[in-house]
Amino acid sequence: MSLTDTSQHANCSAMSDVLNRIGDKWSVMVVGMLGRNGTLRFNELKRMINGVSQRMLTLTLRNLERDGLVNRVIYPEVPPRVEYSLTELGKTLQQPISALWDWSAENHTAIIDARTIYDARENAIAAQETRKIAYARG
Amino acid sequence: MSLTDTSQHANCSAMSDVLNRIGDKWSVMVVGMLGRNGTLRFNELKRMINGVSQRMLTLTLRNLERDGLVNRVIYPEVPPRVEYSLTELGKTLQQPISALWDWSAENHTAIIDARTIYDARENAIAAQETRKIAYARG
DNA sequence: CTGAATCCGGTGCGATACTG
DNA sequence: CAGTATCGCACCGGATTCAG
């Protein structure tokens, strides 16, 4: 399979595989944060990423490390200190992530609006159906 | 909140919200497919996207339609025909998605390799621990 | 401070069958 | 062809506790 072959139904398996990791929202967050700030400690990340639990942050970081996207450096001090940063591979991912990030920021409100309109129409249809049923019952 | 403020810990809520939709791997797949092929029918999408179940494709398409990213056109024929395509908003998303797609294709093997190395090292450490325990037991 | 381990409720998602 | 409905379970993810 050519590396540049992204035409047609392309490398679905590759996409699936990669998206299972980087499509996860915490992973995107972590890469985004590390990309902006360079090097961060565990609790710095936890404070920055709103709503992430300790467990999820740990798991996310492990998986990113396993995939070669994040460096994990342990300093044998007391109290312990662990610093995370992007690997070279991770840095290349930061470009696409950043694009996605910016798109989200720009189009967030548009999506909210679309949802509102869609839901309103759905409700209108539902109400109409209810009326039909009431009519059929006489 | 400024729409262009993506600095620091930025719009986490917006990111969470948007990523819950477009960070989903099936959504990425669908947008990617529709972006490349323009207009597709339900079963065309299903055939192209490897591994997606009927249920998931339906839900994904509904959500994308609700978020204003995908058009859904029903032709009152028999047998029924439903065609999906990207909205203008959806087309703007295709850029970032495409970047992610290309990155996946380029770096898929690197990730696989990283995993292999990581797992090998993990196994080595686990084996070492086992030996230590056996030694401690005398 | 940085984790690992355990418990456990909610639900995402696949499989299957049915409808228009 | 293009869905909807239902069931069942695996797994995600939060809360809590313990460890180095």
Short mmCIF file of C-alpha atoms (C1' of nucleotides) in Angstrom, two decimals:
data_model
loop_
_atom_site.label_atom_id
_atom_site.label_comp_id
_atom_site.label_asym_id
_atom_site.label_seq_id
_atom_site.Cartn_x
_atom_site.Cartn_y
_atom_site.Cartn_z
CA MET A 1 0.00 0.00 0.00
CA SER A 2 1.45 3.34 -1.04
CA LEU A 3 1.89 5.78 1.80
CA THR A 4 0.46 8.54 -0.33
CA ASP A 5 -2.55 6.59 -1.45
CA THR A 6 -5.40 8.38 0.26
CA SER A 7 -7.77 8.23 -2.65
CA GLN A 8 -11.13 6.51 -2.70
CA HIS A 9 -11.87 4.27 0.24
CA ALA A 10 -8.19 4.46 1.06
CA ASN A 11 -6.53 3.01 4.11
CA CYS A 12 -9.55 2.50 6.31
CA SER A 13 -7.71 0.21 8.66
CA ALA A 14 -4.96 2.75 9.19
CA MET A 15 -7.53 5.45 9.84
CA SER A 16 -9.46 3.28 12.23
CA ASP A 17 -6.37 2.36 14.12
CA VAL A 18 -5.01 5.87 14.40
CA LEU A 19 -8.38 7.44 15.09
CA ASN A 20 -9.02 5.07 17.94
CA ARG A 21 -6.17 6.81 19.70
CA ILE A 22 -6.05 10.38 18.50
CA GLY A 23 -9.78 10.58 17.90
CA ASP A 24 -10.22 10.28 21.64
CA LYS A 25 -10.96 13.71 23.00
CA TRP A 26 -8.57 13.52 25.95
CA SER A 27 -5.72 12.62 23.61
CA VAL A 28 -6.47 15.63 21.47
CA MET A 29 -6.53 17.78 24.56
CA VAL A 30 -3.24 16.45 25.88
CA VAL A 31 -1.46 16.84 22.56
CA GLY A 32 -2.90 20.31 22.22
CA MET A 33 -1.71 21.34 25.66
CA LEU A 34 1.76 19.85 25.31
CA GLY A 35 2.07 21.39 21.88
CA ARG A 36 1.38 24.84 23.26
CA ASN A 37 3.30 24.63 26.49
CA GLY A 38 6.16 22.32 25.62
CA THR A 39 6.65 20.42 28.87
CA LEU A 40 4.10 19.86 31.60
CA ARG A 41 3.79 17.89 34.81
CA PHE A 42 0.94 15.55 35.54
CA ASN A 43 -1.06 17.91 37.71
CA GLU A 44 -0.43 20.86 35.44
CA LEU A 45 -2.10 18.90 32.65
CA LYS A 46 -4.89 17.85 34.97
CA ARG A 47 -5.62 21.45 35.93
CA MET A 48 -5.51 22.66 32.34
CA ILE A 49 -7.74 20.00 30.87
CA ASN A 50 -11.15 20.70 32.22
CA GLY A 51 -13.09 17.70 33.43
CA VAL A 52 -10.52 14.98 32.98
CA SER A 53 -10.32 12.45 35.80
CA GLN A 54 -7.05 11.24 37.21
CA ARG A 55 -7.66 7.81 35.82
CA MET A 56 -8.39 9.00 32.31
CA LEU A 57 -5.41 11.33 32.23
CA THR A 58 -3.14 8.51 33.34
CA LEU A 59 -4.53 6.12 30.75
CA THR A 60 -4.39 8.73 28.00
CA LEU A 61 -0.78 9.57 28.75
CA ARG A 62 0.19 5.89 28.84
CA ASN A 63 -1.40 5.24 25.48
CA LEU A 64 0.20 8.31 23.93
CA GLU A 65 3.54 7.21 25.31
CA ARG A 66 2.99 3.71 23.96
CA ASP A 67 2.22 5.12 20.52
CA GLY A 68 5.44 7.12 20.57
CA LEU A 69 3.73 10.50 20.67
CA VAL A 70 4.65 11.58 24.19
CA ASN A 71 7.84 11.47 26.23
CA ARG A 72 7.60 10.58 29.91
CA VAL A 73 10.55 11.58 32.07
CA ILE A 74 10.68 10.59 35.72
CA TYR A 75 12.89 12.57 38.09
CA PRO A 76 13.92 10.45 41.08
CA GLU A 77 13.22 13.18 43.59
CA VAL A 78 11.05 13.50 46.62
CA PRO A 79 8.37 14.59 46.12
CA PRO A 80 8.37 12.77 42.77
CA ARG A 81 8.26 14.75 39.56
CA VAL A 82 7.20 13.48 36.15
CA GLU A 83 7.33 15.63 33.06
CA TYR A 84 5.56 15.06 29.80
CA SER A 85 6.39 16.46 26.40
CA LEU A 86 5.75 15.70 22.74
CA THR A 87 8.12 13.47 20.83
CA GLU A 88 9.16 14.43 17.32
CA LEU A 89 6.35 12.26 16.02
CA GLY A 90 3.98 13.95 18.42
CA LYS A 91 5.03 17.35 17.18
CA THR A 92 4.14 16.43 13.62
CA LEU A 93 0.69 15.49 14.86
CA GLN A 94 0.31 18.88 16.43
CA GLN A 95 -0.26 20.51 13.05
CA PRO A 96 -3.44 18.57 12.17
CA ILE A 97 -4.61 18.76 15.78
CA SER A 98 -4.17 22.50 15.77
CA ALA A 99 -6.18 22.79 12.57
CA LEU A 100 -8.98 20.81 14.14
CA TRP A 101 -8.73 22.92 17.27
CA ASP A 102 -9.05 26.17 15.35
CA TRP A 103 -11.94 24.83 13.31
CA SER A 104 -13.75 23.91 16.51
CA ALA A 105 -13.26 27.36 17.93
CA GLU A 106 -14.48 29.02 14.75
CA ASN A 107 -17.49 26.84 14.05
CA HIS A 108 -18.68 25.92 17.50
CA THR A 109 -21.51 28.42 17.52
CA ALA A 110 -22.58 27.45 14.01
CA ILE A 111 -22.99 23.88 15.17
CA ILE A 112 -24.95 24.91 18.23
CA ASP A 113 -27.26 26.91 16.01
CA ALA A 114 -27.70 24.02 13.58
CA ARG A 115 -28.63 21.75 16.45
CA THR A 116 -31.20 24.19 17.74
CA ILE A 117 -32.84 24.46 14.34
CA TYR A 118 -32.78 20.70 13.80
CA ASP A 119 -34.29 20.00 17.21
CA ALA A 120 -36.98 22.61 16.72
CA ARG A 121 -38.03 21.02 13.43
CA GLU A 122 -37.96 17.55 14.97
CA ASN A 123 -40.22 18.71 17.76
CA ALA A 124 -42.56 20.34 15.29
CA ILE A 125 -42.84 17.08 13.34
CA ALA A 126 -43.38 15.10 16.51
CA ALA A 127 -46.18 17.43 17.55
CA GLN A 128 -47.74 17.10 14.10
CA GLU A 129 -47.66 13.31 14.35
CA THR A 130 -49.35 13.49 17.72
CA ARG A 131 -52.12 15.60 16.25
CA LYS A 132 -52.60 13.15 13.40
CA ILE A 133 -52.98 10.29 15.83
CA ALA A 134 -55.47 12.22 17.91
CA TYR A 135 -57.42 12.97 14.74
CA ALA A 136 -57.39 9.33 13.61
CA ARG A 137 -58.79 8.31 16.95
CA GLY A 138 -61.63 10.74 16.44
CA MET B 1 -15.17 34.54 24.87
CA SER B 2 -13.32 35.62 21.78
CA LEU B 3 -13.71 33.30 18.85
CA THR B 4 -10.04 33.61 18.05
CA ASP B 5 -8.85 32.94 21.57
CA THR B 6 -7.22 29.54 21.28
CA SER B 7 -4.32 30.34 23.55
CA GLN B 8 -3.52 28.56 26.78
CA HIS B 9 -6.27 26.38 28.17
CA ALA B 10 -8.60 28.07 25.73
CA ASN B 11 -12.15 26.99 25.02
CA CYS B 12 -12.09 23.59 26.55
CA SER B 13 -15.85 23.34 26.62
CA ALA B 14 -16.09 24.18 22.94
CA MET B 15 -13.43 21.63 22.14
CA SER B 16 -15.12 18.97 24.22
CA ASP B 17 -18.42 19.65 22.59
CA VAL B 18 -17.15 19.65 19.03
CA LEU B 19 -14.72 16.79 19.53
CA ASN B 20 -17.42 14.59 20.92
CA ARG B 21 -18.91 14.71 17.47
CA ILE B 22 -16.13 15.13 14.96
CA GLY B 23 -13.57 13.33 17.11
CA ASP B 24 -15.65 10.21 16.72
CA LYS B 25 -13.98 7.95 14.25
CA TRP B 26 -17.08 7.13 12.25
CA SER B 27 -17.79 10.82 11.79
CA VAL B 28 -14.28 11.37 10.51
CA MET B 29 -14.76 8.48 8.11
CA VAL B 30 -18.09 9.74 6.82
CA VAL B 31 -16.88 13.29 6.31
CA GLY B 32 -13.77 11.97 4.62
CA MET B 33 -15.78 9.79 2.25
CA LEU B 34 -18.33 12.44 1.40
CA GLY B 35 -15.56 14.96 0.93
CA ARG B 36 -13.86 12.77 -1.64
CA ASN B 37 -16.89 11.44 -3.44
CA GLY B 38 -19.33 14.32 -3.19
CA THR B 39 -22.63 12.48 -2.87
CA LEU B 40 -23.22 8.96 -1.61
CA ARG B 41 -26.13 6.73 -0.72
CA PHE B 42 -26.50 4.95 2.56
CA ASN B 43 -25.27 1.58 1.42
CA GLU B 44 -22.47 3.10 -0.60
CA LEU B 45 -21.16 4.66 2.57
CA LYS B 46 -21.66 1.43 4.45
CA ARG B 47 -19.64 -0.51 1.92
CA MET B 48 -16.84 2.07 1.83
CA ILE B 49 -16.43 2.43 5.56
CA ASN B 50 -14.96 -0.80 6.71
CA GLY B 51 -16.44 -2.24 9.88
CA VAL B 52 -19.24 0.22 10.51
CA SER B 53 -22.52 -1.32 11.57
CA GLN B 54 -25.84 -0.22 10.14
CA ARG B 55 -26.83 1.20 13.48
CA MET B 56 -23.66 3.25 13.91
CA LEU B 57 -23.79 4.61 10.39
CA THR B 58 -27.36 5.70 10.90
CA LEU B 59 -26.58 7.40 14.20
CA THR B 60 -23.47 9.04 12.83
CA LEU B 61 -25.31 10.43 9.83
CA ARG B 62 -28.13 11.71 12.02
CA ASN B 63 -25.74 13.51 14.31
CA LEU B 64 -23.81 15.01 11.44
CA GLU B 65 -27.06 16.18 9.89
CA ARG B 66 -28.16 17.63 13.21
CA ASP B 67 -24.88 19.53 13.51
CA GLY B 68 -25.35 21.02 10.07
CA LEU B 69 -22.42 19.19 8.50
CA VAL B 70 -24.29 16.81 6.22
CA ASN B 71 -27.25 17.13 3.87
CA ARG B 72 -29.79 14.35 3.77
CA VAL B 73 -32.01 14.20 0.70
CA ILE B 74 -34.81 11.67 0.43
CA TYR B 75 -36.15 10.72 -2.98
CA PRO B 76 -39.73 9.46 -2.76
CA GLU B 77 -39.15 6.48 -5.01
CA VAL B 78 -39.48 2.78 -4.74
CA PRO B 79 -37.11 1.35 -3.81
CA PRO B 80 -36.28 4.32 -1.60
CA ARG B 81 -33.16 6.36 -2.22
CA VAL B 82 -31.41 8.65 0.23
CA GLU B 83 -28.39 10.69 -0.71
CA TYR B 84 -25.88 12.26 1.63
CA SER B 85 -23.48 15.09 0.94
CA LEU B 86 -21.48 17.69 2.83
CA THR B 87 -23.01 21.06 3.61
CA GLU B 88 -20.94 24.21 3.17
CA LEU B 89 -20.03 23.96 6.84
CA GLY B 90 -19.13 20.33 6.35
CA LYS B 91 -16.86 21.22 3.46
CA THR B 92 -14.89 23.61 5.65
CA LEU B 93 -14.34 20.73 8.06
CA GLN B 94 -12.99 18.61 5.27
CA GLN B 95 -9.70 20.51 5.28
CA PRO B 96 -8.72 19.64 8.87
CA ILE B 97 -10.09 16.12 8.44
CA SER B 98 -8.03 15.63 5.35
CA ALA B 99 -4.91 16.75 7.19
CA LEU B 100 -5.62 14.20 9.89
CA TRP B 101 -6.26 11.56 7.27
CA ASP B 102 -2.95 12.20 5.55
CA TRP B 103 -1.11 12.21 8.85
CA SER B 104 -2.64 8.84 9.69
CA ALA B 105 -1.53 7.37 6.39
CA GLU B 106 2.00 8.70 6.78
CA ASN B 107 2.58 7.81 10.42
CA HIS B 108 0.55 4.67 10.88
CA THR B 109 3.52 2.36 10.64
CA ALA B 110 5.58 4.54 12.98
CA ILE B 111 2.89 4.15 15.61
CA ILE B 112 2.70 0.41 15.14
CA ASP B 113 6.45 0.22 15.56
CA ALA B 114 6.37 2.38 18.68
CA ARG B 115 3.76 0.10 20.19
CA THR B 116 5.79 -2.99 19.46
CA ILE B 117 8.86 -1.51 21.11
CA TYR B 118 6.87 -0.30 24.11
CA ASP B 119 5.19 -3.66 24.61
CA ALA B 120 8.46 -5.51 24.27
CA ARG B 121 10.02 -3.36 26.97
CA GLU B 122 6.99 -3.76 29.20
CA ASN B 123 7.17 -7.51 28.86
CA ALA B 124 10.88 -7.45 29.61
CA ILE B 125 10.26 -5.48 32.80
CA ALA B 126 7.45 -7.81 33.82
CA ALA B 127 9.70 -10.83 33.32
CA GLN B 128 12.42 -9.14 35.35
CA GLU B 129 9.98 -8.48 38.19
CA THR B 130 8.96 -12.11 38.16
CA ARG B 131 12.58 -13.13 38.48
CA LYS B 132 13.11 -10.77 41.39
CA ILE B 133 10.15 -12.25 43.20
CA ALA B 134 11.37 -15.77 42.58
CA TYR B 135 14.77 -14.72 43.92
CA ALA B 136 13.27 -13.10 47.03
CA ARG B 137 11.43 -16.29 47.76
CA GLY B 138 14.70 -18.14 47.71
"C1'" DC C 1 3.09 14.61 43.89
"C1'" DT C 2 2.28 10.90 40.78
"C1'" DG C 3 0.55 7.41 40.20
"C1'" DA C 4 -1.74 1.98 40.62
"C1'" DA C 5 -5.69 -0.83 41.90
"C1'" DT C 6 -10.35 -1.87 42.73
"C1'" DC C 7 -15.23 -1.35 42.46
"C1'" DC C 8 -19.23 -0.44 39.85
"C1'" DG C 9 -22.98 2.03 37.38
"C1'" DG C 10 -24.13 3.83 32.85
"C1'" DT C 11 -24.08 3.27 28.08
"C1'" DG C 12 -21.94 2.66 23.64
"C1'" DC C 13 -22.26 -0.50 20.31
"C1'" DG C 14 -22.93 -4.95 17.79
"C1'" DA C 15 -26.28 -8.51 16.50
"C1'" DT C 16 -30.66 -9.53 15.20
"C1'" DA C 17 -35.23 -9.07 13.66
"C1'" DC C 18 -38.89 -6.26 11.75
"C1'" DT C 19 -41.06 -2.23 8.63
"C1'" DG C 20 -42.33 0.78 4.66
"C1'" DC D 1 -32.94 0.16 0.00
"C1'" DA D 2 -32.95 2.55 4.16
"C1'" DG D 3 -33.90 2.53 8.02
"C1'" DT D 4 -36.31 1.51 13.35
"C1'" DA D 5 -36.67 -1.46 17.65
"C1'" DT D 6 -34.99 -4.35 21.07
"C1'" DC D 7 -31.73 -6.96 23.75
"C1'" DG D 8 -27.45 -7.91 25.97
"C1'" DC D 9 -22.92 -7.28 27.32
"C1'" DA D 10 -18.47 -5.42 27.19
"C1'" DC D 11 -16.13 -1.56 28.25
"C1'" DC D 12 -15.70 3.38 29.38
"C1'" DG D 13 -15.02 6.29 32.88
"C1'" DG D 14 -15.88 8.34 37.77
"C1'" DA D 15 -15.03 7.76 42.75
"C1'" DT D 16 -12.34 5.98 46.11
"C1'" DT D 17 -8.47 3.94 48.31
"C1'" DC D 18 -3.69 2.64 48.72
"C1'" DA D 19 1.43 3.06 47.54
"C1'" DG D 20 6.20 4.97 46.56
#
